[in-house]
Each structure stands twice: as structure tokens, then as C-alpha cells.
mmCIF file of C-alpha atoms in Angstrom:
data_model
loop_
_atom_site.group_PDB
_atom_site.id
_atom_site.type_symbol
_atom_site.label_atom_id
_atom_site.label_comp_id
_atom_site.label_asym_id
_atom_site.label_seq_id
_atom_site.Cartn_x
_atom_site.Cartn_y
_atom_site.Cartn_z
ATOM 1 C CA MET A 1 -67.417 58.105 -46.950
ATOM 2 C CA ILE A 2 -68.208 54.993 -49.012
ATOM 3 C CA ARG A 3 -68.450 55.853 -52.705
ATOM 4 C CA VAL A 4 -71.056 53.807 -54.582
ATOM 5 C CA LEU A 5 -71.681 53.271 -58.297
ATOM 6 C CA ILE A 6 -75.300 52.349 -59.156
ATOM 7 C CA VAL A 7 -75.740 50.152 -62.254
ATOM 8 C CA ASP A 8 -79.278 49.537 -63.548
ATOM 9 C CA ASP A 9 -80.922 50.056 -66.921
ATOM 10 C CA HIS A 10 -84.013 51.684 -65.389
ATOM 11 C CA PRO A 11 -83.560 55.396 -64.521
ATOM 12 C CA VAL A 12 -86.359 55.303 -61.947
ATOM 13 C CA VAL A 13 -84.614 52.452 -60.107
ATOM 14 C CA ARG A 14 -81.303 54.343 -60.118
ATOM 15 C CA GLU A 15 -83.033 57.459 -58.814
ATOM 16 C CA GLY A 16 -84.720 55.522 -56.016
ATOM 17 C CA LEU A 17 -81.478 53.825 -54.986
ATOM 18 C CA ARG A 18 -79.617 57.137 -55.018
ATOM 19 C CA GLY A 19 -82.183 58.652 -52.665
ATOM 20 C CA MET A 20 -82.016 55.675 -50.295
ATOM 21 C CA LEU A 21 -78.242 55.596 -50.199
ATOM 22 C CA GLU A 22 -77.589 59.304 -49.914
ATOM 23 C CA ALA A 23 -79.935 59.521 -46.931
ATOM 24 C CA ASP A 24 -77.103 57.862 -44.992
ATOM 25 C CA PRO A 25 -74.283 60.314 -44.151
ATOM 26 C CA GLY A 26 -71.653 57.601 -44.576
ATOM 27 C CA ILE A 27 -72.506 56.879 -48.223
ATOM 28 C CA GLY A 28 -72.076 58.977 -51.344
ATOM 29 C CA VAL A 29 -73.211 58.034 -54.849
ATOM 30 C CA ALA A 30 -70.214 58.521 -57.130
ATOM 31 C CA GLY A 31 -72.177 57.913 -60.307
ATOM 32 C CA GLU A 32 -74.600 55.785 -62.291
ATOM 33 C CA ALA A 33 -74.522 53.491 -65.317
ATOM 34 C CA GLY A 34 -77.316 52.048 -67.436
ATOM 35 C CA SER A 35 -75.580 49.073 -69.053
ATOM 36 C CA GLY A 36 -72.858 46.531 -68.431
ATOM 37 C CA GLU A 37 -70.420 48.195 -70.836
ATOM 38 C CA GLU A 38 -71.037 51.619 -69.292
ATOM 39 C CA ALA A 39 -70.564 50.120 -65.825
ATOM 40 C CA VAL A 40 -67.054 48.922 -66.676
ATOM 41 C CA ALA A 41 -66.113 52.347 -68.080
ATOM 42 C CA ARG A 42 -67.622 54.259 -65.156
ATOM 43 C CA ALA A 43 -65.996 52.002 -62.584
ATOM 44 C CA ARG A 44 -62.618 52.634 -64.235
ATOM 45 C CA GLU A 45 -63.260 56.381 -64.278
ATOM 46 C CA LEU A 46 -64.798 56.828 -60.823
ATOM 47 C CA THR A 47 -63.024 54.069 -58.807
ATOM 48 C CA PRO A 48 -65.994 53.513 -56.452
ATOM 49 C CA ASP A 49 -65.673 51.450 -53.274
ATOM 50 C CA VAL A 50 -68.893 49.500 -53.846
ATOM 51 C CA ILE A 51 -70.885 48.830 -57.025
ATOM 52 C CA LEU A 52 -74.570 47.905 -56.956
ATOM 53 C CA MET A 53 -75.035 45.809 -60.090
ATOM 54 C CA ASP A 54 -78.225 44.735 -61.848
ATOM 55 C CA LEU A 55 -77.876 41.412 -63.678
ATOM 56 C CA ARG A 56 -79.969 41.624 -66.824
ATOM 57 C CA MET A 57 -79.349 44.726 -68.897
ATOM 58 C CA PRO A 58 -78.851 45.632 -72.538
ATOM 59 C CA GLY A 59 -75.336 46.413 -73.659
ATOM 60 C CA GLY A 60 -73.600 43.663 -71.706
ATOM 61 C CA ASP A 61 -75.089 41.784 -68.774
ATOM 62 C CA GLY A 62 -74.172 42.213 -65.128
ATOM 63 C CA VAL A 63 -72.025 39.085 -64.877
ATOM 64 C CA SER A 64 -69.815 40.207 -67.779
ATOM 65 C CA ALA A 65 -69.586 43.656 -66.200
ATOM 66 C CA ILE A 66 -68.522 42.174 -62.849
ATOM 67 C CA ALA A 67 -65.722 40.250 -64.548
ATOM 68 C CA GLY A 68 -64.627 43.336 -66.489
ATOM 69 C CA ILE A 69 -64.629 45.591 -63.445
ATOM 70 C CA LEU A 70 -62.691 43.149 -61.287
ATOM 71 C CA ALA A 71 -60.147 42.576 -64.048
ATOM 72 C CA ASP A 72 -59.356 46.311 -63.840
ATOM 73 C CA ARG A 73 -59.764 46.753 -60.088
ATOM 74 C CA PRO A 74 -59.711 43.492 -58.099
ATOM 75 C CA GLU A 75 -60.257 45.455 -54.903
ATOM 76 C CA SER A 76 -63.718 46.607 -56.051
ATOM 77 C CA ARG A 77 -66.675 45.200 -54.138
ATOM 78 C CA VAL A 78 -69.649 44.369 -56.356
ATOM 79 C CA ILE A 79 -73.072 43.630 -54.887
ATOM 80 C CA VAL A 80 -75.623 42.153 -57.282
ATOM 81 C CA LEU A 81 -79.013 43.809 -56.811
ATOM 82 C CA THR A 82 -81.610 42.021 -58.913
ATOM 83 C CA THR A 83 -85.104 40.571 -59.063
ATOM 84 C CA TYR A 84 -83.738 37.158 -60.123
ATOM 85 C CA GLU A 85 -82.588 34.426 -57.737
ATOM 86 C CA THR A 86 -82.194 31.334 -59.895
ATOM 87 C CA ASP A 87 -79.348 28.983 -59.017
ATOM 88 C CA GLN A 88 -77.693 29.686 -62.351
ATOM 89 C CA ASP A 89 -77.774 33.477 -61.873
ATOM 90 C CA ILE A 90 -76.429 33.231 -58.333
ATOM 91 C CA VAL A 91 -73.607 30.844 -59.187
ATOM 92 C CA ARG A 92 -72.553 32.819 -62.275
ATOM 93 C CA ALA A 93 -72.415 36.054 -60.272
ATOM 94 C CA VAL A 94 -70.458 34.519 -57.406
ATOM 95 C CA GLU A 95 -68.044 32.818 -59.793
ATOM 96 C CA ALA A 96 -67.484 36.166 -61.546
ATOM 97 C CA GLY A 97 -66.403 37.615 -58.196
ATOM 98 C CA ALA A 98 -69.502 39.291 -56.733
ATOM 99 C CA ALA A 99 -69.129 40.142 -53.050
ATOM 100 C CA GLY A 100 -72.864 39.963 -52.454
ATOM 101 C CA TYR A 101 -76.229 39.080 -53.925
ATOM 102 C CA LEU A 102 -79.353 40.966 -52.855
ATOM 103 C CA LEU A 103 -82.888 41.092 -54.189
ATOM 104 C CA LYS A 104 -84.598 44.333 -55.088
ATOM 105 C CA ASP A 105 -87.192 43.853 -52.368
ATOM 106 C CA THR A 106 -84.417 44.199 -49.756
ATOM 107 C CA ALA A 107 -85.338 46.692 -47.027
ATOM 108 C CA ARG A 108 -83.479 50.012 -47.027
ATOM 109 C CA ALA A 109 -81.791 49.305 -43.693
ATOM 110 C CA ASP A 110 -80.542 45.940 -44.980
ATOM 111 C CA LEU A 111 -79.273 47.508 -48.197
ATOM 112 C CA ILE A 112 -77.343 50.161 -46.268
ATOM 113 C CA ALA A 113 -75.910 47.516 -43.956
ATOM 114 C CA ALA A 114 -74.888 45.445 -46.983
ATOM 115 C CA VAL A 115 -73.018 48.383 -48.536
ATOM 116 C CA PHE A 116 -71.085 48.953 -45.310
ATOM 117 C CA GLY A 117 -70.475 45.223 -44.942
ATOM 118 C CA ALA A 118 -69.168 44.860 -48.490
ATOM 119 C CA ALA A 119 -66.905 47.869 -47.997
ATOM 120 C CA ARG A 120 -65.432 46.071 -44.956
ATOM 121 C CA GLY A 121 -64.722 43.022 -47.077
ATOM 122 C CA GLU A 122 -67.693 40.929 -45.976
ATOM 123 C CA THR A 123 -69.897 38.756 -48.174
ATOM 124 C CA VAL A 124 -73.518 39.908 -48.111
ATOM 125 C CA LEU A 125 -76.390 37.680 -49.216
ATOM 126 C CA SER A 126 -80.164 37.884 -49.044
ATOM 127 C CA PRO A 127 -81.453 35.139 -46.713
ATOM 128 C CA SER A 128 -83.216 33.328 -49.561
ATOM 129 C CA VAL A 129 -80.047 33.438 -51.675
ATOM 130 C CA ALA A 130 -77.937 32.125 -48.802
ATOM 131 C CA THR A 131 -80.423 29.269 -48.358
ATOM 132 C CA ARG A 132 -80.239 28.363 -52.050
ATOM 133 C CA LEU A 133 -76.438 28.340 -51.980
ATOM 134 C CA VAL A 134 -76.287 26.167 -48.864
ATOM 135 C CA THR A 135 -78.857 23.752 -50.308
ATOM 136 C CA ARG A 136 -76.894 23.539 -53.532
ATOM 137 C CA MET A 137 -73.648 22.890 -51.633
ATOM 138 C CA ARG A 138 -75.248 20.144 -49.548
ATOM 139 C CA ALA A 139 -76.930 18.418 -52.484
ATOM 140 C CA PRO A 140 -75.144 15.315 -53.734
ATOM 141 C CA VAL A 141 -72.964 16.052 -56.727
ATOM 142 C CA ALA A 142 -74.825 14.957 -59.830
ATOM 143 C CA GLU A 143 -73.057 12.753 -62.307
ATOM 144 C CA SER A 144 -71.679 14.838 -65.113
ATOM 145 C CA LEU A 145 -72.864 14.206 -68.630
ATOM 146 C CA SER A 146 -70.443 12.730 -71.131
ATOM 147 C CA LYS A 147 -69.458 14.723 -74.211
ATOM 148 C CA ARG A 148 -71.801 12.634 -76.384
ATOM 149 C CA GLU A 149 -74.676 12.943 -73.895
ATOM 150 C CA THR A 150 -74.200 16.710 -73.863
ATOM 151 C CA GLU A 151 -74.273 16.762 -77.674
ATOM 152 C CA VAL A 152 -77.485 14.725 -77.709
ATOM 153 C CA LEU A 153 -79.175 16.929 -75.113
ATOM 154 C CA ALA A 154 -78.112 20.112 -76.901
ATOM 155 C CA LEU A 155 -79.864 18.857 -80.027
ATOM 156 C CA VAL A 156 -82.921 17.922 -77.963
ATOM 157 C CA ALA A 157 -82.950 21.510 -76.709
ATOM 158 C CA ARG A 158 -83.055 22.671 -80.340
ATOM 159 C CA GLY A 159 -86.192 20.606 -80.891
ATOM 160 C CA LEU A 160 -84.746 17.794 -83.004
ATOM 161 C CA THR A 161 -86.366 14.352 -83.010
ATOM 162 C CA ASN A 162 -84.421 11.198 -82.150
ATOM 163 C CA GLY A 163 -84.084 10.381 -85.838
ATOM 164 C CA GLU A 164 -82.788 13.854 -86.653
ATOM 165 C CA ILE A 165 -80.337 13.697 -83.765
ATOM 166 C CA GLY A 166 -79.075 10.336 -84.959
ATOM 167 C CA ARG A 167 -78.498 11.627 -88.485
ATOM 168 C CA SER A 168 -76.774 14.738 -87.183
ATOM 169 C CA LEU A 169 -74.377 12.746 -84.977
ATOM 170 C CA PHE A 170 -74.061 9.756 -87.338
ATOM 171 C CA ILE A 171 -75.453 7.304 -84.779
ATOM 172 C CA SER A 172 -78.522 5.088 -84.822
ATOM 173 C CA GLU A 173 -81.865 6.168 -83.390
ATOM 174 C CA ALA A 174 -81.595 3.320 -80.878
ATOM 175 C CA THR A 175 -78.271 4.720 -79.671
ATOM 176 C CA VAL A 176 -79.877 8.138 -79.258
ATOM 177 C CA LYS A 177 -82.585 6.555 -77.089
ATOM 178 C CA THR A 178 -79.930 4.831 -74.989
ATOM 179 C CA HIS A 179 -78.117 8.132 -74.446
ATOM 180 C CA LEU A 180 -81.392 9.796 -73.466
ATOM 181 C CA LEU A 181 -82.174 7.096 -70.900
ATOM 182 C CA ARG A 182 -78.746 7.590 -69.346
ATOM 183 C CA ILE A 183 -79.249 11.363 -69.327
ATOM 184 C CA PHE A 184 -82.650 10.977 -67.631
ATOM 185 C CA GLY A 185 -81.080 8.748 -64.982
ATOM 186 C CA LYS A 186 -78.208 11.120 -64.274
ATOM 187 C CA LEU A 187 -80.472 14.167 -64.039
ATOM 188 C CA GLY A 188 -83.238 12.421 -62.132
ATOM 189 C CA VAL A 189 -85.929 13.265 -64.685
ATOM 190 C CA SER A 190 -88.342 11.276 -66.815
ATOM 191 C CA ASP A 191 -88.820 13.293 -70.006
ATOM 192 C CA ARG A 192 -86.981 15.382 -72.574
ATOM 193 C CA THR A 193 -88.324 18.772 -71.481
ATOM 194 C CA ALA A 194 -87.363 18.195 -67.851
ATOM 195 C CA ALA A 195 -83.916 17.006 -68.942
ATOM 196 C CA VAL A 196 -83.260 20.216 -70.875
ATOM 197 C CA THR A 197 -84.646 22.443 -68.106
ATOM 198 C CA THR A 198 -82.637 20.674 -65.411
ATOM 199 C CA ALA A 199 -79.437 20.711 -67.442
ATOM 200 C CA LEU A 200 -79.808 24.447 -68.089
ATOM 201 C CA SER A 201 -80.432 25.195 -64.405
ATOM 202 C CA ARG A 202 -77.281 23.258 -63.474
ATOM 203 C CA GLY A 203 -75.176 24.947 -66.098
ATOM 204 C CA LEU A 204 -74.654 21.710 -68.051
ATOM 205 C CA LEU A 205 -75.850 23.221 -71.332
#
């Protein structure tokens, strides 16, 4: 019997997942949690084999919960189950130690198979998530931003003008423009908004 902990801040979602999982005789729901902090405590208390983890919750997000759970019990297998599939979310979850990443529109049969697969030590990914990871791995490595370029772009993200950025960093406005041109070139963008958006999606800010 595979013991599962369901972590989601919506009771109706937890109830639906419990019904789907318990319909399989090889799976038992050990418990539920409605926040990241509660998930860490419940995982310590219940020692489940597999944890289904939502990503965005009040009281500590899913990525922090994954790290906390695995710090206590490295043998735990955490499957992210979320509606979000941005590159940043996926990479953060995988780096925290998630054994899988599924979307909430996953079919019941695929969810059950993923729970069994994770319990066997396999990595389980939704097809679209696997595609995004492979594409990201194959993409040429972007030049990293220098410390000063990161400082400039962080101030751009706060809405400061070139003049305000220059005064904040004690550099001329012309130097700010030069840094921005280099940032645009490295990120492959042509304006400030795209630079900030791209940097955030790549985890550079």
C-alpha cells in the first residue's frame, strides 16, 4: 500500500484527489495539508511514501515545503501537482528535489501511474513539462549578466528612469544606457519591459 499525503489549499481539490486515489486498492491517503508549513509538519508526522504538492499556497509555498520535507526525509517522493507550468516554476521545483511535475488536468489513470512510478523511484513529468525541460536544456546557454547589469535591471524592474538609476548607482545616465544595450543584447530583447520579463523567467532577477 502506497501512503500518499495530499497538499493543496483548496478543500474541494483535496477531496477530489482523495476520491481518485483511494479508488485504487494499492493507494491509501495518509492525510492532507492546506499550506506549505502544514505540509512539512504532516509529512514529518505521517511519513508518507508520496506527497502530491501544490505550488502556490498561503503559509509557505510548495517549493519551500519540498525543501523542508526532503531535509527531514530525503527518501520522500514529492510530485508537484499544479496548474502552472512556467520554466521558472518547473526549474525551482526540480532543483528543490521534486520527483515529478504534473498538471491538474492530468487524467486519473496517469495520476495513479505517476504515484506508483514515483514510489518506485522514477521521475514522472507531464508531457508538456518534459518538452519544456528538454527545450530549455537544448537552448544555448545565455550570457550571464554582470553584477552591475543585474543592479541596473533590478532598478528598471522597480520602474526607475535612466536618470534615477544613474543617481542611485552613482554612474552617468549614458553609462546606464550602455549597460541597458548590453543587457538587451545578452537577453535577445529590444526594450526594457521585455528585458525584465525575460530576466525573471530565466531566474536572473
